[in-house]
PDB file as gemmi writes it, atoms N, CA and C in Angstrom:
CRYST1    1.000    1.000    1.000  90.00  90.00  90.00 P 1                      
ATOM      1  N   UNK A   1      79.535 109.583 114.639  1.00  0.00           N  
ATOM      2  CA  UNK A   1      81.045 108.945 115.067  1.00  0.00           C  
ATOM      3  C   UNK A   1      81.226 109.853 115.968  1.00  0.00           C  
ATOM      4  N   UNK A   2      81.375 109.287 117.177  1.00  0.00           N  
ATOM      5  CA  UNK A   2      81.461 110.102 118.357  1.00  0.00           C  
ATOM      6  C   UNK A   2      82.982 109.674 118.981  1.00  0.00           C  
ATOM      7  N   UNK A   3      83.029 108.604 118.960  1.00  0.00           N  
ATOM      8  CA  UNK A   3      84.253 107.847 119.278  1.00  0.00           C  
ATOM      9  C   UNK A   3      85.019 106.968 118.035  1.00  0.00           C  
ATOM     10  N   UNK A   4      85.864 107.843 117.832  1.00  0.00           N  
ATOM     11  CA  UNK A   4      86.706 108.102 116.747  1.00  0.00           C  
ATOM     12  C   UNK A   4      87.795 106.538 116.989  1.00  0.00           C  
ATOM     13  N   UNK A   5      88.240 105.882 117.483  1.00  0.00           N  
ATOM     14  CA  UNK A   5      88.543 105.192 117.612  1.00  0.00           C  
ATOM     15  C   UNK A   5      88.067 103.403 117.921  1.00  0.00           C  
ATOM     16  N   UNK A   6      86.945 103.601 118.201  1.00  0.00           N  
ATOM     17  CA  UNK A   6      85.732 102.395 117.797  1.00  0.00           C  
ATOM     18  C   UNK A   6      86.000 101.702 116.580  1.00  0.00           C  
ATOM     19  N   UNK A   7      86.688 100.852 116.110  1.00  0.00           N  
ATOM     20  CA  UNK A   7      87.239 100.120 115.276  1.00  0.00           C  
ATOM     21  C   UNK A   7      85.847  99.346 114.767  1.00  0.00           C  
ATOM     22  N   UNK A   8      84.316  99.289 115.300  1.00  0.00           N  
ATOM     23  CA  UNK A   8      83.422  98.798 114.654  1.00  0.00           C  
ATOM     24  C   UNK A   8      82.740  99.957 113.616  1.00  0.00           C  
ATOM     25  N   UNK A   9      83.250 101.350 114.280  1.00  0.00           N  
ATOM     26  CA  UNK A   9      82.672 102.909 113.409  1.00  0.00           C  
ATOM     27  C   UNK A   9      83.333 102.745 112.153  1.00  0.00           C  
ATOM     28  N   UNK A  10      84.330 102.173 111.708  1.00  0.00           N  
ATOM     29  CA  UNK A  10      84.682 102.673 110.551  1.00  0.00           C  
ATOM     30  C   UNK A  10      84.830 101.446 109.787  1.00  0.00           C  
ATOM     31  N   UNK A  11      84.075 101.219 108.468  1.00  0.00           N  
ATOM     32  CA  UNK A  11      84.146 100.794 107.243  1.00  0.00           C  
ATOM     33  C   UNK A  11      84.852 100.723 106.465  1.00  0.00           C  
ATOM     34  N   UNK A  12      85.507  99.204 105.714  1.00  0.00           N  
ATOM     35  CA  UNK A  12      86.491  99.279 104.683  1.00  0.00           C  
ATOM     36  C   UNK A  12      86.099  99.369 103.511  1.00  0.00           C  
ATOM     37  N   UNK A  13      85.813 100.536 102.924  1.00  0.00           N  
ATOM     38  CA  UNK A  13      84.945 100.966 101.510  1.00  0.00           C  
ATOM     39  C   UNK A  13      85.973 100.486 100.446  1.00  0.00           C  
ATOM     40  N   UNK A  14      87.287 100.105 100.331  1.00  0.00           N  
ATOM     41  CA  UNK A  14      88.083  99.775  99.519  1.00  0.00           C  
ATOM     42  C   UNK A  14      89.241  99.257 100.121  1.00  0.00           C  
ATOM     43  N   UNK A  15      88.892  97.376  99.712  1.00  0.00           N  
ATOM     44  CA  UNK A  15      89.618  96.750 100.456  1.00  0.00           C  
ATOM     45  C   UNK A  15      91.103  96.888  99.429  1.00  0.00           C  
ATOM     46  N   UNK A  16      92.402  96.305 100.914  1.00  0.00           N  
ATOM     47  CA  UNK A  16      93.425  96.951 100.159  1.00  0.00           C  
ATOM     48  C   UNK A  16      94.069  95.524 100.211  1.00  0.00           C  
ATOM     49  N   UNK A  17      95.007  95.522  98.341  1.00  0.00           N  
ATOM     50  CA  UNK A  17      95.543  94.133  98.512  1.00  0.00           C  
ATOM     51  C   UNK A  17      97.015  94.757  98.789  1.00  0.00           C  
ATOM     52  N   UNK A  18      97.438  94.604  99.864  1.00  0.00           N  
ATOM     53  CA  UNK A  18      99.054  94.786 100.168  1.00  0.00           C  
ATOM     54  C   UNK A  18      99.396  93.977  99.621  1.00  0.00           C  
ATOM     55  N   UNK A  19      99.791  92.414  99.837  1.00  0.00           N  
ATOM     56  CA  UNK A  19     100.964  91.706  98.887  1.00  0.00           C  
ATOM     57  C   UNK A  19     100.805  92.027  97.603  1.00  0.00           C  
ATOM     58  N   UNK A  20      99.868  92.374  96.666  1.00  0.00           N  
ATOM     59  CA  UNK A  20      99.506  92.454  95.293  1.00  0.00           C  
ATOM     60  C   UNK A  20      99.928  94.016  95.045  1.00  0.00           C  
ATOM     61  N   UNK A  21      99.927  94.815  95.911  1.00  0.00           N  
ATOM     62  CA  UNK A  21     100.683  96.680  95.644  1.00  0.00           C  
ATOM     63  C   UNK A  21     102.451  96.062  95.698  1.00  0.00           C  
ATOM     64  N   UNK A  22     102.655  95.173  96.490  1.00  0.00           N  
ATOM     65  CA  UNK A  22     104.134  94.951  96.727  1.00  0.00           C  
ATOM     66  C   UNK A  22     104.565  94.521  95.582  1.00  0.00           C  
ATOM     67  N   UNK A  23     103.930  93.334  94.920  1.00  0.00           N  
ATOM     68  CA  UNK A  23     104.295  92.820  93.736  1.00  0.00           C  
ATOM     69  C   UNK A  23     104.433  93.962  93.040  1.00  0.00           C  
ATOM     70  N   UNK A  24     103.291  94.402  92.589  1.00  0.00           N  
ATOM     71  CA  UNK A  24     103.140  95.392  91.336  1.00  0.00           C  
ATOM     72  C   UNK A  24     104.381  96.425  91.342  1.00  0.00           C  
ATOM     73  N   UNK A  25     104.541  96.980  92.922  1.00  0.00           N  
ATOM     74  CA  UNK A  25     105.787  97.503  93.053  1.00  0.00           C  
ATOM     75  C   UNK A  25     107.065  97.186  92.758  1.00  0.00           C  
ATOM     76  N   UNK A  26     107.571  96.106  93.232  1.00  0.00           N  
ATOM     77  CA  UNK A  26     108.430  95.417  93.009  1.00  0.00           C  
ATOM     78  C   UNK A  26     108.755  95.272  91.799  1.00  0.00           C  
ATOM     79  N   UNK A  27     107.997  94.862  91.015  1.00  0.00           N  
ATOM     80  CA  UNK A  27     108.493  94.552  89.163  1.00  0.00           C  
ATOM     81  C   UNK A  27     108.492  95.790  88.510  1.00  0.00           C  
ATOM     82  N   UNK A  28     107.196  96.502  89.037  1.00  0.00           N  
ATOM     83  CA  UNK A  28     107.629  98.043  88.037  1.00  0.00           C  
ATOM     84  C   UNK A  28     109.384  98.259  88.191  1.00  0.00           C  
ATOM     85  N   UNK A  29     109.711  98.505  89.684  1.00  0.00           N  
ATOM     86  CA  UNK A  29     110.856  99.134  89.597  1.00  0.00           C  
ATOM     87  C   UNK A  29     111.780  98.313  88.934  1.00  0.00           C  
ATOM     88  N   UNK A  30     111.909  97.424  89.185  1.00  0.00           N  
ATOM     89  CA  UNK A  30     112.920  96.005  88.730  1.00  0.00           C  
ATOM     90  C   UNK A  30     112.494  96.246  87.457  1.00  0.00           C  
ATOM     91  N   UNK A  31     111.729  96.473  86.729  1.00  0.00           N  
ATOM     92  CA  UNK A  31     111.745  97.115  85.056  1.00  0.00           C  
ATOM     93  C   UNK A  31     112.213  97.983  84.761  1.00  0.00           C  
ATOM     94  N   UNK A  32     112.087  99.115  85.844  1.00  0.00           N  
ATOM     95  CA  UNK A  32     112.587 100.821  85.082  1.00  0.00           C  
ATOM     96  C   UNK A  32     113.851 100.078  85.243  1.00  0.00           C  
ATOM     97  N   UNK A  33     114.620  99.954  86.704  1.00  0.00           N  
ATOM     98  CA  UNK A  33     115.490  99.926  86.579  1.00  0.00           C  
ATOM     99  C   UNK A  33     116.616  99.051  85.490  1.00  0.00           C  
ATOM    100  N   UNK A  34     115.795  97.831  84.954  1.00  0.00           N  
ATOM    101  CA  UNK A  34     116.507  97.155  83.469  1.00  0.00           C  
ATOM    102  C   UNK A  34     116.346  97.964  82.484  1.00  0.00           C  
ATOM    103  N   UNK A  35     115.597  99.015  82.230  1.00  0.00           N  
ATOM    104  CA  UNK A  35     115.526  99.701  81.826  1.00  0.00           C  
ATOM    105  C   UNK A  35     117.019 100.743  81.309  1.00  0.00           C  
ATOM    106  N   UNK A  36     116.941 101.466  82.692  1.00  0.00           N  
ATOM    107  CA  UNK A  36     118.439 102.167  82.739  1.00  0.00           C  
ATOM    108  C   UNK A  36     119.177 101.644  82.920  1.00  0.00           C  
ATOM    109  N   UNK A  37     119.147 100.464  83.343  1.00  0.00           N  
ATOM    110  CA  UNK A  37     120.848  99.578  83.106  1.00  0.00           C  
ATOM    111  C   UNK A  37     120.961  99.313  81.678  1.00  0.00           C  
ATOM    112  N   UNK A  38     119.881  99.115  80.784  1.00  0.00           N  
ATOM    113  CA  UNK A  38     120.415  98.876  79.602  1.00  0.00           C  
ATOM    114  C   UNK A  38     120.777  99.898  78.589  1.00  0.00           C  
ATOM    115  N   UNK A  39     119.991 100.757  78.846  1.00  0.00           N  
ATOM    116  CA  UNK A  39     120.501 102.293  78.634  1.00  0.00           C  
ATOM    117  C   UNK A  39     121.696 102.956  78.870  1.00  0.00           C  
ATOM    118  N   UNK A  40     122.170 102.770  80.066  1.00  0.00           N  
ATOM    119  CA  UNK A  40     123.770 102.788  80.562  1.00  0.00           C  
ATOM    120  C   UNK A  40     124.646 101.954  79.952  1.00  0.00           C  
ATOM    121  N   UNK A  41     124.252 100.826  79.160  1.00  0.00           N  
ATOM    122  CA  UNK A  41     125.596  99.476  78.754  1.00  0.00           C  
ATOM    123  C   UNK A  41     125.594  99.891  77.378  1.00  0.00           C  
ATOM    124  N   UNK A  42     124.059 100.305  76.939  1.00  0.00           N  
ATOM    125  CA  UNK A  42     124.269 100.784  75.070  1.00  0.00           C  
ATOM    126  C   UNK A  42     125.176 102.281  74.960  1.00  0.00           C  
ATOM    127  N   UNK A  43     124.680 103.076  75.955  1.00  0.00           N  
ATOM    128  CA  UNK A  43     125.657 104.440  76.080  1.00  0.00           C  
ATOM    129  C   UNK A  43     127.076 104.347  76.224  1.00  0.00           C  
ATOM    130  N   UNK A  44     127.583 103.190  77.015  1.00  0.00           N  
ATOM    131  CA  UNK A  44     128.550 103.002  77.162  1.00  0.00           C  
ATOM    132  C   UNK A  44     129.619 102.240  76.485  1.00  0.00           C  
ATOM    133  N   UNK A  45     128.898 101.462  75.527  1.00  0.00           N  
ATOM    134  CA  UNK A  45     129.134 100.991  74.426  1.00  0.00           C  
ATOM    135  C   UNK A  45     129.875 101.804  72.898  1.00  0.00           C  
ATOM    136  N   UNK A  46     128.706 102.887  72.901  1.00  0.00           N  
ATOM    137  CA  UNK A  46     128.935 103.971  71.802  1.00  0.00           C  
ATOM    138  C   UNK A  46     129.860 104.819  72.230  1.00  0.00           C  
ATOM    139  N   UNK A  47     130.006 105.351  73.170  1.00  0.00           N  
ATOM    140  CA  UNK A  47     130.910 106.070  74.282  1.00  0.00           C  
ATOM    141  C   UNK A  47     132.345 105.410  73.335  1.00  0.00           C  
ATOM    142  N   UNK A  48     132.484 104.218  74.166  1.00  0.00           N  
ATOM    143  CA  UNK A  48     134.094 103.402  73.883  1.00  0.00           C  
ATOM    144  C   UNK A  48     134.277 102.742  72.447  1.00  0.00           C  
TER     145      UNK A  48                                                      
END                                                                             
C-alpha cells in the first residue's frame, strides 16, 4: 500500500450504519434524560 490516498486500496471491512447509530444514540440519550427528569421530579415532590 504505497499510495495511502488511493481509495481503491482501502476496503470497508466493517460497514457503517450511520443513520441507525444516530437513531440509537438519540434514543438512548432521550431515555437517559427522561429517567433523570423523572428522578428530579420525584425528589422535588419528596422534598416539598
